N, CA and C atoms as an extended XYZ file, in Angstrom:
435
Properties=species:S:1:pos:R:3:atomname:S:1:resname:S:1:resid:I:1 pbc="F F F"
N         0.868       -0.934        0.185 N   MET     1
C        -0.046       -0.127       -0.003 CA  MET     1
C         1.107        1.202        0.042 C   MET     1
N         0.383        2.279       -0.634 N   ASP     2
C         1.076        3.608       -0.727 CA  ASP     2
C         1.494        4.182        0.766 C   ASP     2
N         2.341        4.725        0.872 N   ASN     3
C         2.880        5.068        2.254 CA  ASN     3
C         1.902        6.482        2.338 C   ASN     3
N         1.520        7.310        1.427 N   PHE     4
C         0.930        8.359        1.596 CA  PHE     4
C        -0.540        8.138        2.033 C   PHE     4
N        -1.173        7.094        1.446 N   LEU     5
C        -2.250        6.607        1.840 CA  LEU     5
C        -2.442        5.937        3.063 C   LEU     5
N        -1.483        5.456        3.517 N   THR     6
C        -1.359        4.799        4.918 CA  THR     6
C        -1.436        5.989        5.974 C   THR     6
N        -0.820        7.117        5.505 N   GLU     7
C        -0.821        8.469        6.547 CA  GLU     7
C        -2.232        9.046        6.461 C   GLU     7
N        -3.114        9.115        5.475 N   ALA     8
C        -4.278        9.401        5.322 CA  ALA     8
C        -5.229        8.587        6.104 C   ALA     8
N        -4.953        7.099        6.225 N   ILE     9
C        -5.736        6.275        7.056 CA  ILE     9
C        -5.274        6.555        8.655 C   ILE     9
N        -4.168        6.829        8.813 N   CYS    10
C        -3.816        7.432       10.157 CA  CYS    10
C        -4.801        8.363       10.733 C   CYS    10
N        -4.751        9.598        9.664 N   GLU    11
C        -5.572       10.822       10.238 CA  GLU    11
C        -6.902       10.285       10.303 C   GLU    11
N        -7.564        9.360        9.352 N   ALA    12
C        -8.994        8.862        9.622 CA  ALA    12
C        -9.019        8.133       10.852 C   ALA    12
N        -8.257        7.329       11.356 N   LYS    13
C        -8.050        6.712       12.725 CA  LYS    13
C        -8.056        7.786       13.903 C   LYS    13
N        -7.464        8.926       13.753 N   ALA    14
C        -7.174        9.943       14.833 CA  ALA    14
C        -8.716       10.415       14.827 C   ALA    14
N        -9.280       10.746       13.974 N   GLY    15
C       -10.687       11.336       13.824 CA  GLY    15
C       -11.477       10.609       14.579 C   GLY    15
N       -11.702        9.183       14.379 N   LEU    16
C       -12.352        8.331       14.890 CA  LEU    16
C       -12.261        8.246       16.327 C   LEU    16
N       -10.803        8.140       16.910 N   ALA    17
C       -10.429        8.236       18.213 CA  ALA    17
C       -10.817        9.674       18.844 C   ALA    17
N       -11.222       10.694       18.204 N   GLU    18
C       -11.596       11.898       18.732 CA  GLU    18
C       -13.325       12.160       18.750 C   GLU    18
N       -13.784       11.034       18.409 N   GLY    19
C       -15.304       10.737       17.994 CA  GLY    19
C       -15.898       11.301       17.000 C   GLY    19
N       -15.148       11.504       15.829 N   GLY    20
C       -15.689       12.092       14.812 CA  GLY    20
C       -15.724       10.984       13.698 C   GLY    20
N       -15.760       11.522       12.455 N   ILE    21
C       -16.149       10.423       11.239 CA  ILE    21
C       -14.773       10.316       10.922 C   ILE    21
N       -14.579        8.845       10.640 N   PRO    22
C       -13.124        8.616       10.273 CA  PRO    22
C       -12.922        8.506        8.703 C   PRO    22
N       -12.378        9.906        8.502 N   ILE    23
C       -12.015       10.218        7.155 CA  ILE    23
C       -10.829       10.892        7.197 C   ILE    23
N        -9.751       10.692        6.487 N   GLY    24
C        -8.421       11.316        6.764 CA  GLY    24
C        -7.933       11.758        5.265 C   GLY    24
N        -6.788       12.542        5.157 N   SER    25
C        -6.391       13.088        3.997 CA  SER    25
C        -5.007       13.770        4.143 C   SER    25
N        -4.075       13.717        3.214 N   VAL    26
C        -2.917       14.392        3.189 CA  VAL    26
C        -2.726       14.886        1.860 C   VAL    26
N        -1.853       16.172        1.760 N   ILE    27
C        -1.519       16.637        0.480 CA  ILE    27
C        -0.099       16.292        0.394 C   ILE    27
N         0.393       16.023       -0.833 N   VAL    28
C         1.685       15.677       -0.875 CA  VAL    28
C         2.416       16.611       -2.045 C   VAL    28
N         3.350       17.133       -1.765 N   PHE    29
C         4.310       18.217       -2.618 CA  PHE    29
C         5.761       17.476       -2.600 C   PHE    29
N         6.050       17.216       -3.897 N   GLU    30
C         7.644       16.645       -4.106 CA  GLU    30
C         7.990       15.757       -2.921 C   GLU    30
N         6.897       14.723       -3.063 N   ASN    31
C         7.262       13.712       -2.255 CA  ASN    31
C         7.170       13.786       -0.672 C   ASN    31
N         6.589       14.949       -0.383 N   LYS    32
C         6.549       15.369        1.216 CA  LYS    32
C         5.251       15.577        1.568 C   LYS    32
N         4.766       15.319        2.692 N   ILE    33
C         3.312       15.882        3.061 CA  ILE    33
C         3.547       17.275        3.540 C   ILE    33
N         2.805       18.166        3.009 N   ILE    34
C         2.790       19.360        3.401 CA  ILE    34
C         1.456       19.647        4.194 C   ILE    34
N         0.344       18.784        4.113 N   GLY    35
C        -0.841       19.039        4.768 CA  GLY    35
C        -1.708       17.917        5.300 C   GLY    35
N        -2.053       17.665        6.285 N   ARG    36
C        -2.703       16.600        6.779 CA  ARG    36
C        -3.703       16.892        7.639 C   ARG    36
N        -5.009       16.095        7.410 N   GLY    37
C        -6.119       16.466        8.121 CA  GLY    37
C        -7.283       15.310        8.369 C   GLY    37
N        -8.202       15.546        9.056 N   HIS    38
C        -9.402       14.512        9.229 CA  HIS    38
C       -10.569       15.352        9.409 C   HIS    38
N       -11.589       14.573        9.301 N   ASN    39
C       -12.930       15.154        9.265 CA  ASN    39
C       -13.021       15.509       10.709 C   ASN    39
N       -13.615       16.829       11.076 N   GLN    40
C       -13.699       17.445       12.111 CA  GLN    40
C       -15.177       18.227       12.533 C   GLN    40
N       -16.106       17.657       11.484 N   ARG    41
C       -17.324       18.136       11.831 CA  ARG    41
C       -17.764       18.070       13.251 C   ARG    41
N       -17.729       16.789       13.850 N   ILE    42
C       -18.286       16.732       14.975 CA  ILE    42
C       -17.377       17.307       16.069 C   ILE    42
N       -16.036       17.066       15.996 N   GLN    43
C       -15.015       17.705       17.095 CA  GLN    43
C       -15.295       19.163       17.273 C   GLN    43
N       -15.364       19.790       16.152 N   LYS    44
C       -15.384       21.288       16.089 CA  LYS    44
C       -16.587       21.753       15.935 C   LYS    44
N       -17.816       21.154       15.685 N   ASP    45
C       -18.952       21.612       15.330 CA  ASP    45
C       -19.027       22.440       14.116 C   ASP    45
N       -18.293       21.924       12.946 N   SER    46
C       -17.997       22.768       11.742 CA  SER    46
C       -18.882       22.113       10.804 C   SER    46
N       -19.284       22.949        9.762 N   VAL    47
C       -19.986       22.453        8.583 CA  VAL    47
C       -18.860       22.376        7.276 C   VAL    47
N       -17.692       22.732        7.431 N   VAL    48
C       -16.700       22.714        6.551 CA  VAL    48
C       -15.561       21.956        6.573 C   VAL    48
N       -15.279       21.386        7.829 N   LEU    49
C       -14.017       20.669        8.126 CA  LEU    49
C       -14.148       19.196        7.687 C   LEU    49
N       -14.054       18.967        6.422 N   HIS    50
C       -14.088       17.496        6.124 CA  HIS    50
C       -12.301       17.322        5.893 C   HIS    50
N       -12.128       16.193        5.978 N   ALA    51
C       -10.694       15.749        5.748 CA  ALA    51
C        -9.913       16.749        4.911 C   ALA    51
N       -10.323       16.764        3.549 N   GLU    52
C        -9.734       17.355        2.690 CA  GLU    52
C        -9.396       18.861        2.817 C   GLU    52
N       -10.743       19.326        3.270 N   MET    53
C       -10.648       20.944        3.782 CA  MET    53
C        -9.653       21.070        5.157 C   MET    53
N        -9.469       20.258        5.865 N   ASP    54
C        -8.593       20.103        7.118 CA  ASP    54
C        -7.268       20.213        6.670 C   ASP    54
N        -7.000       19.442        5.664 N   ALA    55
C        -5.655       19.016        5.148 CA  ALA    55
C        -5.188       20.336        4.356 C   ALA    55
N        -5.998       20.966        3.906 N   LEU    56
C        -5.850       22.229        2.811 CA  LEU    56
C        -5.409       23.391        3.910 C   LEU    56
N        -6.384       23.491        4.871 N   GLU    57
C        -6.162       24.686        5.803 CA  GLU    57
C        -4.778       24.134        6.562 C   GLU    57
N        -4.457       22.967        7.059 N   ASN    58
C        -3.172       22.694        7.584 CA  ASN    58
C        -2.059       22.750        6.710 C   ASN    58
N        -2.280       22.661        5.472 N   ALA    59
C        -1.046       22.938        4.490 CA  ALA    59
C        -0.737       24.413        4.513 C   ALA    59
N        -1.482       25.451        4.956 N   GLY    60
C        -1.380       26.741        5.329 CA  GLY    60
C        -1.178       27.495        3.785 C   GLY    60
N        -0.926       28.733        3.363 N   ARG    61
C        -0.979       29.333        2.159 CA  ARG    61
C         0.245       28.711        1.252 C   ARG    61
N        -0.276       28.335        0.221 N   GLN    62
C         0.729       27.859       -0.831 CA  GLN    62
C         0.396       28.577       -2.144 C   GLN    62
N         1.411       28.667       -2.950 N   THR    63
C         1.272       29.125       -4.176 CA  THR    63
C         0.527       28.283       -5.050 C   THR    63
N         0.103       28.898       -6.180 N   ALA    64
C        -0.779       27.999       -7.163 CA  ALA    64
C         0.329       27.025       -7.831 C   ALA    64
N         1.491       27.572       -7.944 N   ALA    65
C         2.566       26.607       -8.442 CA  ALA    65
C         2.689       25.395       -7.730 C   ALA    65
N         2.581       25.547       -6.430 N   VAL    66
C         2.925       24.375       -5.583 CA  VAL    66
C         1.348       23.412       -5.437 C   VAL    66
N         0.291       24.019       -5.539 N   TYR    67
C        -0.700       23.072       -5.635 CA  TYR    67
C        -0.999       22.425       -7.015 C   TYR    67
N        -0.430       22.990       -8.001 N   ARG    68
C        -0.236       22.396       -9.434 CA  ARG    68
C         0.481       21.058       -9.529 C   ARG    68
N         1.353       20.978       -8.294 N   LYS    69
C         2.458       19.853       -8.450 CA  LYS    69
C         2.148       18.747       -7.378 C   LYS    69
N         0.902       18.915       -6.630 N   CYS    70
C         0.463       18.332       -5.613 CA  CYS    70
C        -0.275       16.886       -5.761 C   CYS    70
N        -0.425       16.133       -4.997 N   THR    71
C        -1.431       14.953       -4.984 CA  THR    71
C        -2.060       14.881       -3.434 C   THR    71
N        -3.591       14.879       -3.682 N   LEU    72
C        -4.294       14.821       -2.594 CA  LEU    72
C        -4.805       13.322       -2.297 C   LEU    72
N        -4.369       12.955       -1.127 N   TYR    73
C        -4.694       11.381       -0.975 CA  TYR    73
C        -6.093       11.649        0.210 C   TYR    73
N        -7.161       10.871        0.029 N   THR    74
C        -8.048       10.929        0.826 CA  THR    74
C        -8.686        9.433        1.121 C   THR    74
N        -9.236        9.237        2.491 N   THR    75
C        -9.645        7.754        2.471 CA  THR    75
C       -10.945        7.415        1.814 C   THR    75
N       -11.754        8.670        1.432 N   LEU    76
C       -13.097        8.535        0.753 CA  LEU    76
C       -13.158        9.396       -0.256 C   LEU    76
N       -13.965        9.188       -1.201 N   SER    77
C       -14.399        9.835       -2.243 CA  SER    77
C       -14.833       11.135       -2.176 C   SER    77
N       -14.274       12.398       -2.502 N   PRO    78
C       -14.485       13.660       -2.154 CA  PRO    78
C       -15.999       14.095       -2.632 C   PRO    78
N       -16.569       14.795       -1.645 N   CYS    79
C       -17.847       15.372       -1.716 CA  CYS    79
C       -17.738       16.584       -2.811 C   CYS    79
N       -18.890       17.241       -3.075 N   PRO    80
C       -18.849       18.362       -3.914 CA  PRO    80
C       -18.016       19.559       -3.250 C   PRO    80
N       -18.029       19.930       -1.965 N   MET    81
C       -17.493       20.845       -1.627 CA  MET    81
C       -15.938       20.417       -1.645 C   MET    81
N       -15.452       19.418       -1.416 N   CYS    82
C       -14.035       19.122       -1.290 CA  CYS    82
C       -13.393       18.944       -2.819 C   CYS    82
N       -14.312       18.374       -3.823 N   SER    83
C       -13.862       18.298       -5.202 CA  SER    83
C       -13.817       19.912       -5.785 C   SER    83
N       -14.728       20.715       -5.397 N   GLY    84
C       -14.607       22.085       -5.794 CA  GLY    84
C       -13.026       22.700       -5.115 C   GLY    84
N       -12.798       22.597       -4.121 N   ALA    85
C       -11.520       22.814       -3.580 CA  ALA    85
C       -10.508       22.277       -4.520 C   ALA    85
N       -10.402       21.111       -4.594 N   ILE    86
C        -9.261       20.553       -5.485 CA  ILE    86
C        -9.317       21.016       -6.655 C   ILE    86
N       -10.429       21.620       -7.478 N   LEU    87
C       -10.483       22.313       -8.760 CA  LEU    87
C        -9.963       23.647       -8.397 C   LEU    87
N       -10.442       24.118       -7.423 N   LEU    88
C       -10.207       25.635       -7.073 CA  LEU    88
C        -8.466       25.863       -7.162 C   LEU    88
N        -8.023       24.995       -6.475 N   TYR    89
C        -6.388       25.094       -6.089 CA  TYR    89
C        -5.663       24.462       -7.291 C   TYR    89
N        -6.451       23.810       -8.259 N   GLY    90
C        -5.643       23.007       -9.350 CA  GLY    90
C        -4.748       21.760       -8.825 C   GLY    90
N        -5.320       21.202       -7.948 N   ILE    91
C        -4.466       19.835       -7.610 CA  ILE    91
C        -4.950       18.827       -8.856 C   ILE    91
N        -3.561       18.206       -9.607 N   PRO    92
C        -4.097       17.652      -10.491 CA  PRO    92
C        -4.048       16.084      -10.409 C   PRO    92
N        -4.030       15.428       -9.070 N   LYS    93
C        -4.154       14.289       -8.909 CA  LYS    93
C        -4.623       13.889       -7.592 C   LYS    93
N        -5.868       12.877       -7.569 N   VAL    94
C        -6.488       12.506       -6.312 CA  VAL    94
C        -6.439       10.873       -6.142 C   VAL    94
N        -5.824       10.583       -4.946 N   VAL    95
C        -5.914        9.021       -4.579 CA  VAL    95
C        -6.927        8.989       -3.636 C   VAL    95
N        -7.828        7.989       -4.020 N   ILE    96
C        -8.983        7.740       -3.148 CA  ILE    96
C        -8.777        6.343       -2.497 C   ILE    96
N        -9.166        6.189       -1.295 N   GLY    97
C        -8.826        4.909       -0.529 CA  GLY    97
C       -10.055        4.052       -1.053 C   GLY    97
N       -11.397        4.652       -0.856 N   GLU    98
C       -12.513        3.723       -1.315 CA  GLU    98
C       -13.639        4.852       -1.679 C   GLU    98
N       -14.435        4.230       -2.745 N   ASN    99
C       -15.475        4.981       -3.034 CA  ASN    99
C       -16.860        4.000       -3.201 C   ASN    99
N       -16.832        2.967       -2.413 N   THR   100
C       -17.927        2.040       -2.173 CA  THR   100
C       -19.081        2.552       -1.298 C   THR   100
N       -18.544        3.049       -0.194 N   THR   101
C       -19.635        3.540        0.898 CA  THR   101
C       -20.045        4.810        0.336 C   THR   101
N       -19.385        5.617       -0.221 N   PHE   102
C       -19.650        6.939       -0.739 CA  PHE   102
C       -18.969        7.223       -2.138 C   PHE   102
N       -19.786        7.439       -3.072 N   THR   103
C       -19.114        8.040       -4.389 CA  THR   103
C       -19.389        9.508       -4.587 C   THR   103
N       -18.357       10.327       -4.571 N   GLY   104
C       -18.377       11.749       -4.528 CA  GLY   104
C       -18.333       12.291       -5.889 C   GLY   104
N       -17.679       13.507       -6.065 N   PHE   105
C       -18.009       13.973       -7.595 CA  PHE   105
C       -16.773       13.686       -8.215 C   PHE   105
N       -16.241       12.425       -8.336 N   GLU   106
C       -15.011       11.741       -9.074 CA  GLU   106
C       -15.233       12.257      -10.463 C   GLU   106
N       -16.493       12.237      -11.194 N   ASP   107
C       -16.761       12.421      -12.528 CA  ASP   107
C       -16.480       14.083      -12.572 C   ASP   107
N       -16.793       14.799      -12.070 N   LEU   108
C       -16.468       16.114      -12.136 CA  LEU   108
C       -14.971       16.409      -11.975 C   LEU   108
N       -14.266       15.793      -11.298 N   LEU   109
C       -12.733       16.062      -11.127 CA  LEU   109
C       -12.222       15.593      -12.702 C   LEU   109
N       -12.515       14.145      -12.866 N   ARG   110
C       -12.268       13.663      -14.233 CA  ARG   110
C       -12.470       14.689      -15.206 C   ARG   110
N       -13.526       15.260      -15.378 N   GLN   111
C       -14.016       16.110      -16.334 CA  GLN   111
C       -13.118       17.578      -16.363 C   GLN   111
N       -12.622       17.682      -15.444 N   ASN   112
C       -11.794       19.071      -15.342 CA  ASN   112
C       -10.222       18.518      -15.385 C   ASN   112
N        -9.854       17.337      -15.769 N   GLY   113
C        -8.518       17.051      -16.198 CA  GLY   113
C        -7.840       16.528      -14.949 C   GLY   113
N        -8.496       16.006      -14.012 N   VAL   114
C        -7.880       15.574      -12.510 CA  VAL   114
C        -7.624       14.087      -12.785 C   VAL   114
N        -6.522       13.752      -12.482 N   GLU   115
C        -6.327       12.241      -12.502 CA  GLU   115
C        -6.706       11.665      -11.277 C   GLU   115
N        -7.710       10.752      -11.251 N   VAL   116
C        -8.313       10.141       -9.916 CA  VAL   116
C        -8.053        8.559      -10.004 C   VAL   116
N        -7.332        8.180       -9.014 N   VAL   117
C        -7.109        6.877       -8.703 CA  VAL   117
C        -7.635        6.348       -7.539 C   VAL   117
N        -8.481        5.171       -8.121 N   VAL   118
C        -9.411        4.787       -6.480 CA  VAL   118
C        -8.359        3.297       -6.189 C   VAL   118
N        -8.159        3.484       -5.099 N   ALA   119
C        -7.250        2.313       -4.574 CA  ALA   119
C        -8.067        1.078       -4.136 C   ALA   119
N        -9.374        1.034       -3.931 N   ASN   120
C       -10.269        0.213       -3.488 CA  ASN   120
C        -9.392       -0.560       -2.003 C   ASN   120
N        -9.429        0.403       -1.265 N   ASN   121
C        -8.574       -0.197        0.020 CA  ASN   121
C        -9.622       -0.781        0.950 C   ASN   121
N        -9.389       -1.970        1.398 N   GLN   122
C       -10.008       -2.778        2.267 CA  GLN   122
C       -10.356       -2.042        3.521 C   GLN   122
N        -9.062       -1.606        4.114 N   GLU   123
C        -9.311       -0.985        5.514 CA  GLU   123
C       -10.037        0.349        5.510 C   GLU   123
N       -10.079        1.035        4.408 N   CYS   124
C       -10.687        2.344        4.177 CA  CYS   124
C       -12.062        1.893        4.105 C   CYS   124
N       -12.466        1.119        3.424 N   ARG   125
C       -13.837        0.616        3.215 CA  ARG   125
C       -14.588       -0.010        4.456 C   ARG   125
N       -13.801       -0.953        5.276 N   GLU   126
C       -14.191       -1.513        6.491 CA  GLU   126
C       -14.480       -0.372        7.746 C   GLU   126
N       -13.590        0.491        7.748 N   MET   127
C       -13.683        1.605        8.639 CA  MET   127
C       -15.050        2.273        8.676 C   MET   127
N       -14.995        2.615        7.219 N   MET   128
C       -16.442        3.497        6.849 CA  MET   128
C       -17.648        2.701        6.970 C   MET   128
N       -17.676        1.386        6.678 N   GLU   129
C       -18.987        0.440        7.012 CA  GLU   129
C       -19.227        0.551        8.292 C   GLU   129
N       -18.356        0.179        9.183 N   THR   130
C       -18.335        0.029       10.605 CA  THR   130
C       -18.802        1.377       11.260 C   THR   130
N       -18.343        2.680       10.939 N   PHE   131
C       -18.801        3.479       11.178 CA  PHE   131
C       -20.268        4.052       10.948 C   PHE   131
N       -20.429        3.949        9.566 N   ILE   132
C       -21.873        3.987        9.055 CA  ILE   132
C       -22.892        3.024        9.933 C   ILE   132
N       -22.677        1.794       10.134 N   ARG   133
C       -23.629        0.905       10.690 CA  ARG   133
C       -23.700        1.314       12.126 C   ARG   133
N       -22.817        1.762       12.763 N   ASN   134
C       -22.934        2.104       14.167 CA  ASN   134
C       -23.334        3.567       14.540 C   ASN   134
N       -23.220        4.429       13.315 N   ASN   135
C       -23.444        5.911       13.475 CA  ASN   135
C       -24.405        6.313       12.411 C   ASN   135
N       -25.673        5.980       12.079 N   PRO   136
C       -26.236        6.226       10.879 CA  PRO   136
C       -26.649        7.701       10.839 C   PRO   136
N       -27.057        8.242       11.994 N   GLU   137
C       -27.701        9.453       12.389 CA  GLU   137
C       -26.325       10.408       11.959 C   GLU   137
N       -25.264       10.131       12.455 N   LEU   138
C       -24.096       11.140       12.166 CA  LEU   138
C       -23.727       11.347       10.821 C   LEU   138
N       -23.860        9.655        9.990 N   TRP   139
C       -23.311        9.601        8.585 CA  TRP   139
C       -24.402       10.432        7.645 C   TRP   139
N       -25.463       10.372        8.095 N   ASN   140
C       -26.838       10.750        7.460 CA  ASN   140
C       -26.974       12.329        7.346 C   ASN   140
N       -26.484       12.894        8.584 N   GLU   141
C       -26.427       14.348        8.804 CA  GLU   141
C       -25.288       14.943        7.690 C   GLU   141
N       -24.230       14.215        7.774 N   ASP   142
C       -23.149       14.770        6.885 CA  ASP   142
C       -23.392       14.497        5.396 C   ASP   142
N       -24.103       13.639        5.173 N   ILE   143
C       -24.324       13.412        3.449 CA  ILE   143
C       -25.626       14.171        3.109 C   ILE   143
N       -26.477       14.690        3.960 N   GLY   144
C       -27.613       15.208        3.526 CA  GLY   144
C       -28.786       14.411        3.463 C   GLY   144
N       -28.678       13.293        4.208 N   GLU   145
C       -30.023       12.271        3.862 CA  GLU   145
C       -31.003       12.714        4.977 C   GLU   145
């Protein structure tokens, strides 16, 4: 398994340990992690701190030239908000742990030239399946059901 996806999984586990939704993300530039984050909707009572948004926030201010050379790793397929941020910052590649429990806006990313790689990672899928089964109200709140 890719070491950077492993780091995103570590972020997802950190979020779960804090009582949150187990989704993690890292942003990689020139083979180094420049931002990492996990979903913090529950922990910080936030409407925008999905894993990808948290990783972007934690990367700090970067130039467009940096983002155009980054890869974003996320344990779950990105939602419309996170996909929009990926497009806004011109991130050219996204590696997704799994998209079985939720398929985000991958087609939008692809249509806009983003390389999308789905790892079909069993650990990512099992973590989300368990969370959704045990916390359907939190999951449905987050995805608008």
